[in-house]
Amino acid sequence: MDIISKFTIASEEGLRHLFSLRKTQYTQQYQETVNADNLANYITTQLDAKEAILELNNLSTQMLSVFVKEEPVGYVLIKQTPSPEILKDLKVINYAPFYISADHNNAEVRDSLWNKSLSLVCNYDAIWTEVLQSDPLIPSLEQWGFKVEEQSMMAPFGKPSYIMIRRKSNV
């Protein structure tokens, strides 16, 4: 299988990839539990080119995408964001989100994106992410050293989520 993970920038092609992946991500996450009109409105607001360009051009944000045969099938946004209180004294980074489409969620694809993203954050004391409690990547995150630290409610629809943390000292 031809798999590669690489940086994505705010080019026309990069935005097309991001929007395609986000639309698939939000649909997979919420189609069973959120009203179709509410979901469609949310997706539309999340596919704003101006906001995406600002996000990707922010020096504290990096996007990696994983491709299978040149088709984007997953991504991770690595961001400097306010962290959970439990991490207040540590140098931390956020994966917001770590996503792989359901039809390409296999070990090779997951490992490609994970290994590339991990190479960027080796100087941090901890990585944290918030995932829906139904996220199919939870077993992989746990395999990579993440632990559920808190239960939460994920915006914008108030769905049950976990705050998962991977501390450098625990791996």
mmCIF file with all atom_site columns, C-alpha atoms in Angstrom:
data_model
loop_
_atom_site.group_PDB
_atom_site.id
_atom_site.type_symbol
_atom_site.label_atom_id
_atom_site.label_alt_id
_atom_site.label_comp_id
_atom_site.label_asym_id
_atom_site.label_entity_id
_atom_site.label_seq_id
_atom_site.pdbx_PDB_ins_code
_atom_site.Cartn_x
_atom_site.Cartn_y
_atom_site.Cartn_z
_atom_site.occupancy
_atom_site.B_iso_or_equiv
_atom_site.pdbx_formal_charge
_atom_site.auth_seq_id
_atom_site.auth_comp_id
_atom_site.auth_asym_id
_atom_site.auth_atom_id
_atom_site.pdbx_PDB_model_num
ATOM 1   C CA . MET A 1 1   ? 0.000   0.000  0.000  1.00 0.00 ? 1   MET A CA 1
ATOM 2   C CA . ASP A 1 2   ? 1.326   3.447  -0.931 1.00 0.00 ? 2   ASP A CA 1
ATOM 3   C CA . ILE A 1 3   ? 1.052   5.429  2.348  1.00 0.00 ? 3   ILE A CA 1
ATOM 4   C CA . ILE A 1 4   ? 2.721   8.717  3.213  1.00 0.00 ? 4   ILE A CA 1
ATOM 5   C CA . SER A 1 5   ? 2.214   11.323 5.924  1.00 0.00 ? 5   SER A CA 1
ATOM 6   C CA . LYS A 1 6   ? 3.335   14.866 5.200  1.00 0.00 ? 6   LYS A CA 1
ATOM 7   C CA . PHE A 1 7   ? 2.819   18.509 6.090  1.00 0.00 ? 7   PHE A CA 1
ATOM 8   C CA . THR A 1 8   ? -0.217  20.285 4.687  1.00 0.00 ? 8   THR A CA 1
ATOM 9   C CA . ILE A 1 9   ? -0.150  24.025 4.090  1.00 0.00 ? 9   ILE A CA 1
ATOM 10  C CA . ALA A 1 10  ? -2.888  26.584 3.436  1.00 0.00 ? 10  ALA A CA 1
ATOM 11  C CA . SER A 1 11  ? -2.697  26.248 -0.337 1.00 0.00 ? 11  SER A CA 1
ATOM 12  C CA . GLU A 1 12  ? -5.748  25.685 -2.500 1.00 0.00 ? 12  GLU A CA 1
ATOM 13  C CA . GLU A 1 13  ? -4.964  21.969 -2.561 1.00 0.00 ? 13  GLU A CA 1
ATOM 14  C CA . GLY A 1 14  ? -4.291  21.862 1.189  1.00 0.00 ? 14  GLY A CA 1
ATOM 15  C CA . LEU A 1 15  ? -7.623  23.534 1.954  1.00 0.00 ? 15  LEU A CA 1
ATOM 16  C CA . ARG A 1 16  ? -9.429  21.137 -0.378 1.00 0.00 ? 16  ARG A CA 1
ATOM 17  C CA . HIS A 1 17  ? -7.893  18.206 1.512  1.00 0.00 ? 17  HIS A CA 1
ATOM 18  C CA . LEU A 1 18  ? -8.714  19.710 4.914  1.00 0.00 ? 18  LEU A CA 1
ATOM 19  C CA . PHE A 1 19  ? -12.319 20.461 3.971  1.00 0.00 ? 19  PHE A CA 1
ATOM 20  C CA . SER A 1 20  ? -12.873 17.019 2.480  1.00 0.00 ? 20  SER A CA 1
ATOM 21  C CA . LEU A 1 21  ? -11.486 15.341 5.591  1.00 0.00 ? 21  LEU A CA 1
ATOM 22  C CA . ARG A 1 22  ? -13.391 17.601 8.002  1.00 0.00 ? 22  ARG A CA 1
ATOM 23  C CA . LYS A 1 23  ? -16.678 16.999 6.206  1.00 0.00 ? 23  LYS A CA 1
ATOM 24  C CA . THR A 1 24  ? -16.152 13.243 6.387  1.00 0.00 ? 24  THR A CA 1
ATOM 25  C CA . GLN A 1 25  ? -14.997 13.476 10.006 1.00 0.00 ? 25  GLN A CA 1
ATOM 26  C CA . TYR A 1 26  ? -17.977 15.473 11.253 1.00 0.00 ? 26  TYR A CA 1
ATOM 27  C CA . THR A 1 27  ? -20.422 13.326 9.302  1.00 0.00 ? 27  THR A CA 1
ATOM 28  C CA . GLN A 1 28  ? -18.942 10.114 10.748 1.00 0.00 ? 28  GLN A CA 1
ATOM 29  C CA . GLN A 1 29  ? -18.871 11.550 14.266 1.00 0.00 ? 29  GLN A CA 1
ATOM 30  C CA . TYR A 1 30  ? -22.359 13.016 14.425 1.00 0.00 ? 30  TYR A CA 1
ATOM 31  C CA . GLN A 1 31  ? -24.685 11.671 11.730 1.00 0.00 ? 31  GLN A CA 1
ATOM 32  C CA . GLU A 1 32  ? -26.274 9.139  14.093 1.00 0.00 ? 32  GLU A CA 1
ATOM 33  C CA . THR A 1 33  ? -26.819 11.528 17.005 1.00 0.00 ? 33  THR A CA 1
ATOM 34  C CA . VAL A 1 34  ? -27.307 15.057 15.656 1.00 0.00 ? 34  VAL A CA 1
ATOM 35  C CA . ASN A 1 35  ? -30.212 16.491 13.662 1.00 0.00 ? 35  ASN A CA 1
ATOM 36  C CA . ALA A 1 36  ? -29.268 16.546 9.949  1.00 0.00 ? 36  ALA A CA 1
ATOM 37  C CA . ASP A 1 37  ? -29.944 20.287 9.563  1.00 0.00 ? 37  ASP A CA 1
ATOM 38  C CA . ASN A 1 38  ? -27.874 21.155 12.638 1.00 0.00 ? 38  ASN A CA 1
ATOM 39  C CA . LEU A 1 39  ? -25.045 18.976 11.372 1.00 0.00 ? 39  LEU A CA 1
ATOM 40  C CA . ALA A 1 40  ? -25.164 20.515 7.889  1.00 0.00 ? 40  ALA A CA 1
ATOM 41  C CA . ASN A 1 41  ? -25.055 24.028 9.381  1.00 0.00 ? 41  ASN A CA 1
ATOM 42  C CA . TYR A 1 42  ? -22.117 23.092 11.592 1.00 0.00 ? 42  TYR A CA 1
ATOM 43  C CA . ILE A 1 43  ? -20.182 21.582 8.701  1.00 0.00 ? 43  ILE A CA 1
ATOM 44  C CA . THR A 1 44  ? -20.766 24.711 6.623  1.00 0.00 ? 44  THR A CA 1
ATOM 45  C CA . THR A 1 45  ? -19.355 26.937 9.378  1.00 0.00 ? 45  THR A CA 1
ATOM 46  C CA . GLN A 1 46  ? -16.318 24.678 9.751  1.00 0.00 ? 46  GLN A CA 1
ATOM 47  C CA . LEU A 1 47  ? -15.480 24.873 6.046  1.00 0.00 ? 47  LEU A CA 1
ATOM 48  C CA . ASP A 1 48  ? -14.759 28.607 6.006  1.00 0.00 ? 48  ASP A CA 1
ATOM 49  C CA . ALA A 1 49  ? -11.692 29.222 3.828  1.00 0.00 ? 49  ALA A CA 1
ATOM 50  C CA . LYS A 1 50  ? -10.646 32.448 5.566  1.00 0.00 ? 50  LYS A CA 1
ATOM 51  C CA . GLU A 1 51  ? -10.722 30.818 9.028  1.00 0.00 ? 51  GLU A CA 1
ATOM 52  C CA . ALA A 1 52  ? -8.901  27.717 7.777  1.00 0.00 ? 52  ALA A CA 1
ATOM 53  C CA . ILE A 1 53  ? -6.144  29.837 6.221  1.00 0.00 ? 53  ILE A CA 1
ATOM 54  C CA . LEU A 1 54  ? -5.721  31.749 9.490  1.00 0.00 ? 54  LEU A CA 1
ATOM 55  C CA . GLU A 1 55  ? -5.608  28.477 11.428 1.00 0.00 ? 55  GLU A CA 1
ATOM 56  C CA . LEU A 1 56  ? -3.059  26.804 9.150  1.00 0.00 ? 56  LEU A CA 1
ATOM 57  C CA . ASN A 1 57  ? -0.882  29.904 8.859  1.00 0.00 ? 57  ASN A CA 1
ATOM 58  C CA . ASN A 1 58  ? -0.739  30.323 12.633 1.00 0.00 ? 58  ASN A CA 1
ATOM 59  C CA . LEU A 1 59  ? 2.850   29.619 13.688 1.00 0.00 ? 59  LEU A CA 1
ATOM 60  C CA . SER A 1 60  ? 1.645   27.564 16.639 1.00 0.00 ? 60  SER A CA 1
ATOM 61  C CA . THR A 1 61  ? -0.364  25.162 14.427 1.00 0.00 ? 61  THR A CA 1
ATOM 62  C CA . GLN A 1 62  ? 0.893   22.440 12.107 1.00 0.00 ? 62  GLN A CA 1
ATOM 63  C CA . MET A 1 63  ? -1.167  20.070 10.005 1.00 0.00 ? 63  MET A CA 1
ATOM 64  C CA . LEU A 1 64  ? -0.074  16.655 8.911  1.00 0.00 ? 64  LEU A CA 1
ATOM 65  C CA . SER A 1 65  ? -2.119  14.605 6.466  1.00 0.00 ? 65  SER A CA 1
ATOM 66  C CA . VAL A 1 66  ? -1.873  10.927 5.692  1.00 0.00 ? 66  VAL A CA 1
ATOM 67  C CA . PHE A 1 67  ? -2.385  9.839  2.090  1.00 0.00 ? 67  PHE A CA 1
ATOM 68  C CA . VAL A 1 68  ? -3.126  6.441  0.591  1.00 0.00 ? 68  VAL A CA 1
ATOM 69  C CA . LYS A 1 69  ? -2.289  6.359  -3.103 1.00 0.00 ? 69  LYS A CA 1
ATOM 70  C CA . GLU A 1 70  ? -2.258  10.192 -3.093 1.00 0.00 ? 70  GLU A CA 1
ATOM 71  C CA . GLU A 1 71  ? -5.784  10.383 -1.560 1.00 0.00 ? 71  GLU A CA 1
ATOM 72  C CA . PRO A 1 72  ? -6.007  12.228 1.784  1.00 0.00 ? 72  PRO A CA 1
ATOM 73  C CA . VAL A 1 73  ? -7.512  9.838  4.361  1.00 0.00 ? 73  VAL A CA 1
ATOM 74  C CA . GLY A 1 74  ? -6.640  11.426 7.705  1.00 0.00 ? 74  GLY A CA 1
ATOM 75  C CA . TYR A 1 75  ? -5.031  14.342 9.468  1.00 0.00 ? 75  TYR A CA 1
ATOM 76  C CA . VAL A 1 76  ? -3.846  15.768 12.728 1.00 0.00 ? 76  VAL A CA 1
ATOM 77  C CA . LEU A 1 77  ? -3.689  19.406 13.763 1.00 0.00 ? 77  LEU A CA 1
ATOM 78  C CA . ILE A 1 78  ? -0.892  19.966 16.255 1.00 0.00 ? 78  ILE A CA 1
ATOM 79  C CA . LYS A 1 79  ? -1.608  23.136 18.223 1.00 0.00 ? 79  LYS A CA 1
ATOM 80  C CA . GLN A 1 80  ? -0.530  25.295 21.099 1.00 0.00 ? 80  GLN A CA 1
ATOM 81  C CA . THR A 1 81  ? -3.836  25.704 22.955 1.00 0.00 ? 81  THR A CA 1
ATOM 82  C CA . PRO A 1 82  ? -4.868  26.176 26.573 1.00 0.00 ? 82  PRO A CA 1
ATOM 83  C CA . SER A 1 83  ? -4.393  22.816 28.235 1.00 0.00 ? 83  SER A CA 1
ATOM 84  C CA . PRO A 1 84  ? -6.328  20.981 30.927 1.00 0.00 ? 84  PRO A CA 1
ATOM 85  C CA . GLU A 1 85  ? -5.593  22.141 34.478 1.00 0.00 ? 85  GLU A CA 1
ATOM 86  C CA . ILE A 1 86  ? -3.883  18.831 35.264 1.00 0.00 ? 86  ILE A CA 1
ATOM 87  C CA . LEU A 1 87  ? -1.096  19.797 32.799 1.00 0.00 ? 87  LEU A CA 1
ATOM 88  C CA . LYS A 1 88  ? -0.629  23.406 33.939 1.00 0.00 ? 88  LYS A CA 1
ATOM 89  C CA . ASP A 1 89  ? 3.044   23.067 34.947 1.00 0.00 ? 89  ASP A CA 1
ATOM 90  C CA . LEU A 1 90  ? 4.152   21.086 31.888 1.00 0.00 ? 90  LEU A CA 1
ATOM 91  C CA . LYS A 1 91  ? 5.212   21.965 28.356 1.00 0.00 ? 91  LYS A CA 1
ATOM 92  C CA . VAL A 1 92  ? 2.288   20.513 26.387 1.00 0.00 ? 92  VAL A CA 1
ATOM 93  C CA . ILE A 1 93  ? 0.854   20.332 22.891 1.00 0.00 ? 93  ILE A CA 1
ATOM 94  C CA . ASN A 1 94  ? -2.630  19.459 21.640 1.00 0.00 ? 94  ASN A CA 1
ATOM 95  C CA . TYR A 1 95  ? -3.739  17.090 18.893 1.00 0.00 ? 95  TYR A CA 1
ATOM 96  C CA . ALA A 1 96  ? -6.989  18.695 17.737 1.00 0.00 ? 96  ALA A CA 1
ATOM 97  C CA . PRO A 1 97  ? -8.019  16.350 16.200 1.00 0.00 ? 97  PRO A CA 1
ATOM 98  C CA . PHE A 1 98  ? -6.246  13.120 15.322 1.00 0.00 ? 98  PHE A CA 1
ATOM 99  C CA . TYR A 1 99  ? -8.533  11.706 12.647 1.00 0.00 ? 99  TYR A CA 1
ATOM 100 C CA . ILE A 1 100 ? -8.491  8.849  10.122 1.00 0.00 ? 100 ILE A CA 1
ATOM 101 C CA . SER A 1 101 ? -11.488 8.082  7.905  1.00 0.00 ? 101 SER A CA 1
ATOM 102 C CA . ALA A 1 102 ? -13.343 4.896  8.792  1.00 0.00 ? 102 ALA A CA 1
ATOM 103 C CA . ASP A 1 103 ? -12.657 3.231  5.441  1.00 0.00 ? 103 ASP A CA 1
ATOM 104 C CA . HIS A 1 104 ? -8.876  3.672  5.876  1.00 0.00 ? 104 HIS A CA 1
ATOM 105 C CA . ASN A 1 105 ? -8.576  3.059  9.615  1.00 0.00 ? 105 ASN A CA 1
ATOM 106 C CA . ASN A 1 106 ? -5.944  0.335  9.617  1.00 0.00 ? 106 ASN A CA 1
ATOM 107 C CA . ALA A 1 107 ? -2.624  -0.153 11.406 1.00 0.00 ? 107 ALA A CA 1
ATOM 108 C CA . GLU A 1 108 ? -0.418  1.024  8.519  1.00 0.00 ? 108 GLU A CA 1
ATOM 109 C CA . VAL A 1 109 ? -2.310  4.290  8.036  1.00 0.00 ? 109 VAL A CA 1
ATOM 110 C CA . ARG A 1 110 ? -2.593  4.977  11.779 1.00 0.00 ? 110 ARG A CA 1
ATOM 111 C CA . ASP A 1 111 ? 1.090   4.262  12.361 1.00 0.00 ? 111 ASP A CA 1
ATOM 112 C CA . SER A 1 112 ? 2.195   6.473  9.468  1.00 0.00 ? 112 SER A CA 1
ATOM 113 C CA . LEU A 1 113 ? 0.315   9.500  10.821 1.00 0.00 ? 113 LEU A CA 1
ATOM 114 C CA . TRP A 1 114 ? 1.223   8.717  14.436 1.00 0.00 ? 114 TRP A CA 1
ATOM 115 C CA . ASN A 1 115 ? 4.966   8.319  13.789 1.00 0.00 ? 115 ASN A CA 1
ATOM 116 C CA . LYS A 1 116 ? 5.166   11.507 11.724 1.00 0.00 ? 116 LYS A CA 1
ATOM 117 C CA . SER A 1 117 ? 3.217   13.517 14.322 1.00 0.00 ? 117 SER A CA 1
ATOM 118 C CA . LEU A 1 118 ? 5.248   12.088 17.202 1.00 0.00 ? 118 LEU A CA 1
ATOM 119 C CA . SER A 1 119 ? 8.478   13.215 15.529 1.00 0.00 ? 119 SER A CA 1
ATOM 120 C CA . LEU A 1 120 ? 7.227   16.824 15.783 1.00 0.00 ? 120 LEU A CA 1
ATOM 121 C CA . VAL A 1 121 ? 6.387   16.782 19.483 1.00 0.00 ? 121 VAL A CA 1
ATOM 122 C CA . CYS A 1 122 ? 9.325   14.966 21.059 1.00 0.00 ? 122 CYS A CA 1
ATOM 123 C CA . ASN A 1 123 ? 10.335  18.089 23.032 1.00 0.00 ? 123 ASN A CA 1
ATOM 124 C CA . TYR A 1 124 ? 7.027   18.312 24.897 1.00 0.00 ? 124 TYR A CA 1
ATOM 125 C CA . ASP A 1 125 ? 6.310   16.861 28.329 1.00 0.00 ? 125 ASP A CA 1
ATOM 126 C CA . ALA A 1 126 ? 2.821   15.781 27.313 1.00 0.00 ? 126 ALA A CA 1
ATOM 127 C CA . ILE A 1 127 ? 0.368   15.554 24.421 1.00 0.00 ? 127 ILE A CA 1
ATOM 128 C CA . TRP A 1 128 ? -3.343  15.881 25.037 1.00 0.00 ? 128 TRP A CA 1
ATOM 129 C CA . THR A 1 129 ? -6.415  15.383 22.915 1.00 0.00 ? 129 THR A CA 1
ATOM 130 C CA . GLU A 1 130 ? -10.163 15.380 23.377 1.00 0.00 ? 130 GLU A CA 1
ATOM 131 C CA . VAL A 1 131 ? -12.065 12.566 21.660 1.00 0.00 ? 131 VAL A CA 1
ATOM 132 C CA . LEU A 1 132 ? -15.659 11.457 21.604 1.00 0.00 ? 132 LEU A CA 1
ATOM 133 C CA . GLN A 1 133 ? -16.199 8.448  23.837 1.00 0.00 ? 133 GLN A CA 1
ATOM 134 C CA . SER A 1 134 ? -17.236 6.529  20.697 1.00 0.00 ? 134 SER A CA 1
ATOM 135 C CA . ASP A 1 135 ? -14.043 7.400  18.751 1.00 0.00 ? 135 ASP A CA 1
ATOM 136 C CA . PRO A 1 136 ? -12.686 4.263  17.038 1.00 0.00 ? 136 PRO A CA 1
ATOM 137 C CA . LEU A 1 137 ? -9.103  5.510  17.534 1.00 0.00 ? 137 LEU A CA 1
ATOM 138 C CA . ILE A 1 138 ? -9.235  5.242  21.350 1.00 0.00 ? 138 ILE A CA 1
ATOM 139 C CA . PRO A 1 139 ? -7.587  1.768  21.408 1.00 0.00 ? 139 PRO A CA 1
ATOM 140 C CA . SER A 1 140 ? -4.762  3.078  19.191 1.00 0.00 ? 140 SER A CA 1
ATOM 141 C CA . LEU A 1 141 ? -4.324  6.180  21.354 1.00 0.00 ? 141 LEU A CA 1
ATOM 142 C CA . GLU A 1 142 ? -4.090  3.937  24.415 1.00 0.00 ? 142 GLU A CA 1
ATOM 143 C CA . GLN A 1 143 ? -1.581  1.710  22.621 1.00 0.00 ? 143 GLN A CA 1
ATOM 144 C CA . TRP A 1 144 ? 0.511   4.842  21.938 1.00 0.00 ? 144 TRP A CA 1
ATOM 145 C CA . GLY A 1 145 ? 0.558   5.739  25.629 1.00 0.00 ? 145 GLY A CA 1
ATOM 146 C CA . PHE A 1 146 ? -2.490  8.002  26.014 1.00 0.00 ? 146 PHE A CA 1
ATOM 147 C CA . LYS A 1 147 ? -4.604  7.543  29.121 1.00 0.00 ? 147 LYS A CA 1
ATOM 148 C CA . VAL A 1 148 ? -8.115  8.764  29.802 1.00 0.00 ? 148 VAL A CA 1
ATOM 149 C CA . GLU A 1 149 ? -7.666  11.496 32.413 1.00 0.00 ? 149 GLU A CA 1
ATOM 150 C CA . GLU A 1 150 ? -11.080 13.178 32.436 1.00 0.00 ? 150 GLU A CA 1
ATOM 151 C CA . GLN A 1 151 ? -14.576 12.822 31.089 1.00 0.00 ? 151 GLN A CA 1
ATOM 152 C CA . SER A 1 152 ? -15.970 15.896 29.402 1.00 0.00 ? 152 SER A CA 1
ATOM 153 C CA . MET A 1 153 ? -18.606 17.104 26.944 1.00 0.00 ? 153 MET A CA 1
ATOM 154 C CA . MET A 1 154 ? -17.325 18.000 23.483 1.00 0.00 ? 154 MET A CA 1
ATOM 155 C CA . ALA A 1 155 ? -18.514 21.155 21.773 1.00 0.00 ? 155 ALA A CA 1
ATOM 156 C CA . PRO A 1 156 ? -20.486 22.030 19.756 1.00 0.00 ? 156 PRO A CA 1
ATOM 157 C CA . PHE A 1 157 ? -23.100 19.333 20.378 1.00 0.00 ? 157 PHE A CA 1
ATOM 158 C CA . GLY A 1 158 ? -22.328 18.443 23.997 1.00 0.00 ? 158 GLY A CA 1
ATOM 159 C CA . LYS A 1 159 ? -21.439 14.821 23.276 1.00 0.00 ? 159 LYS A CA 1
ATOM 160 C CA . PRO A 1 160 ? -19.617 12.727 25.916 1.00 0.00 ? 160 PRO A CA 1
ATOM 161 C CA . SER A 1 161 ? -15.854 12.873 25.433 1.00 0.00 ? 161 SER A CA 1
ATOM 162 C CA . TYR A 1 162 ? -12.568 11.952 27.059 1.00 0.00 ? 162 TYR A CA 1
ATOM 163 C CA . ILE A 1 163 ? -9.541  14.110 27.678 1.00 0.00 ? 163 ILE A CA 1
ATOM 164 C CA . MET A 1 164 ? -6.650  11.767 26.905 1.00 0.00 ? 164 MET A CA 1
ATOM 165 C CA . ILE A 1 165 ? -3.066  12.552 27.853 1.00 0.00 ? 165 ILE A CA 1
ATOM 166 C CA . ARG A 1 166 ? 0.244   11.008 26.869 1.00 0.00 ? 166 ARG A CA 1
ATOM 167 C CA . ARG A 1 167 ? 2.999   12.012 29.256 1.00 0.00 ? 167 ARG A CA 1
ATOM 168 C CA . LYS A 1 168 ? 6.582   11.661 28.136 1.00 0.00 ? 168 LYS A CA 1
ATOM 169 C CA . SER A 1 169 ? 7.493   10.325 31.580 1.00 0.00 ? 169 SER A CA 1
ATOM 170 C CA . ASN A 1 170 ? 5.027   7.412  31.164 1.00 0.00 ? 170 ASN A CA 1
ATOM 171 C CA . VAL A 1 171 ? 6.290   6.047  27.844 1.00 0.00 ? 171 VAL A CA 1
#
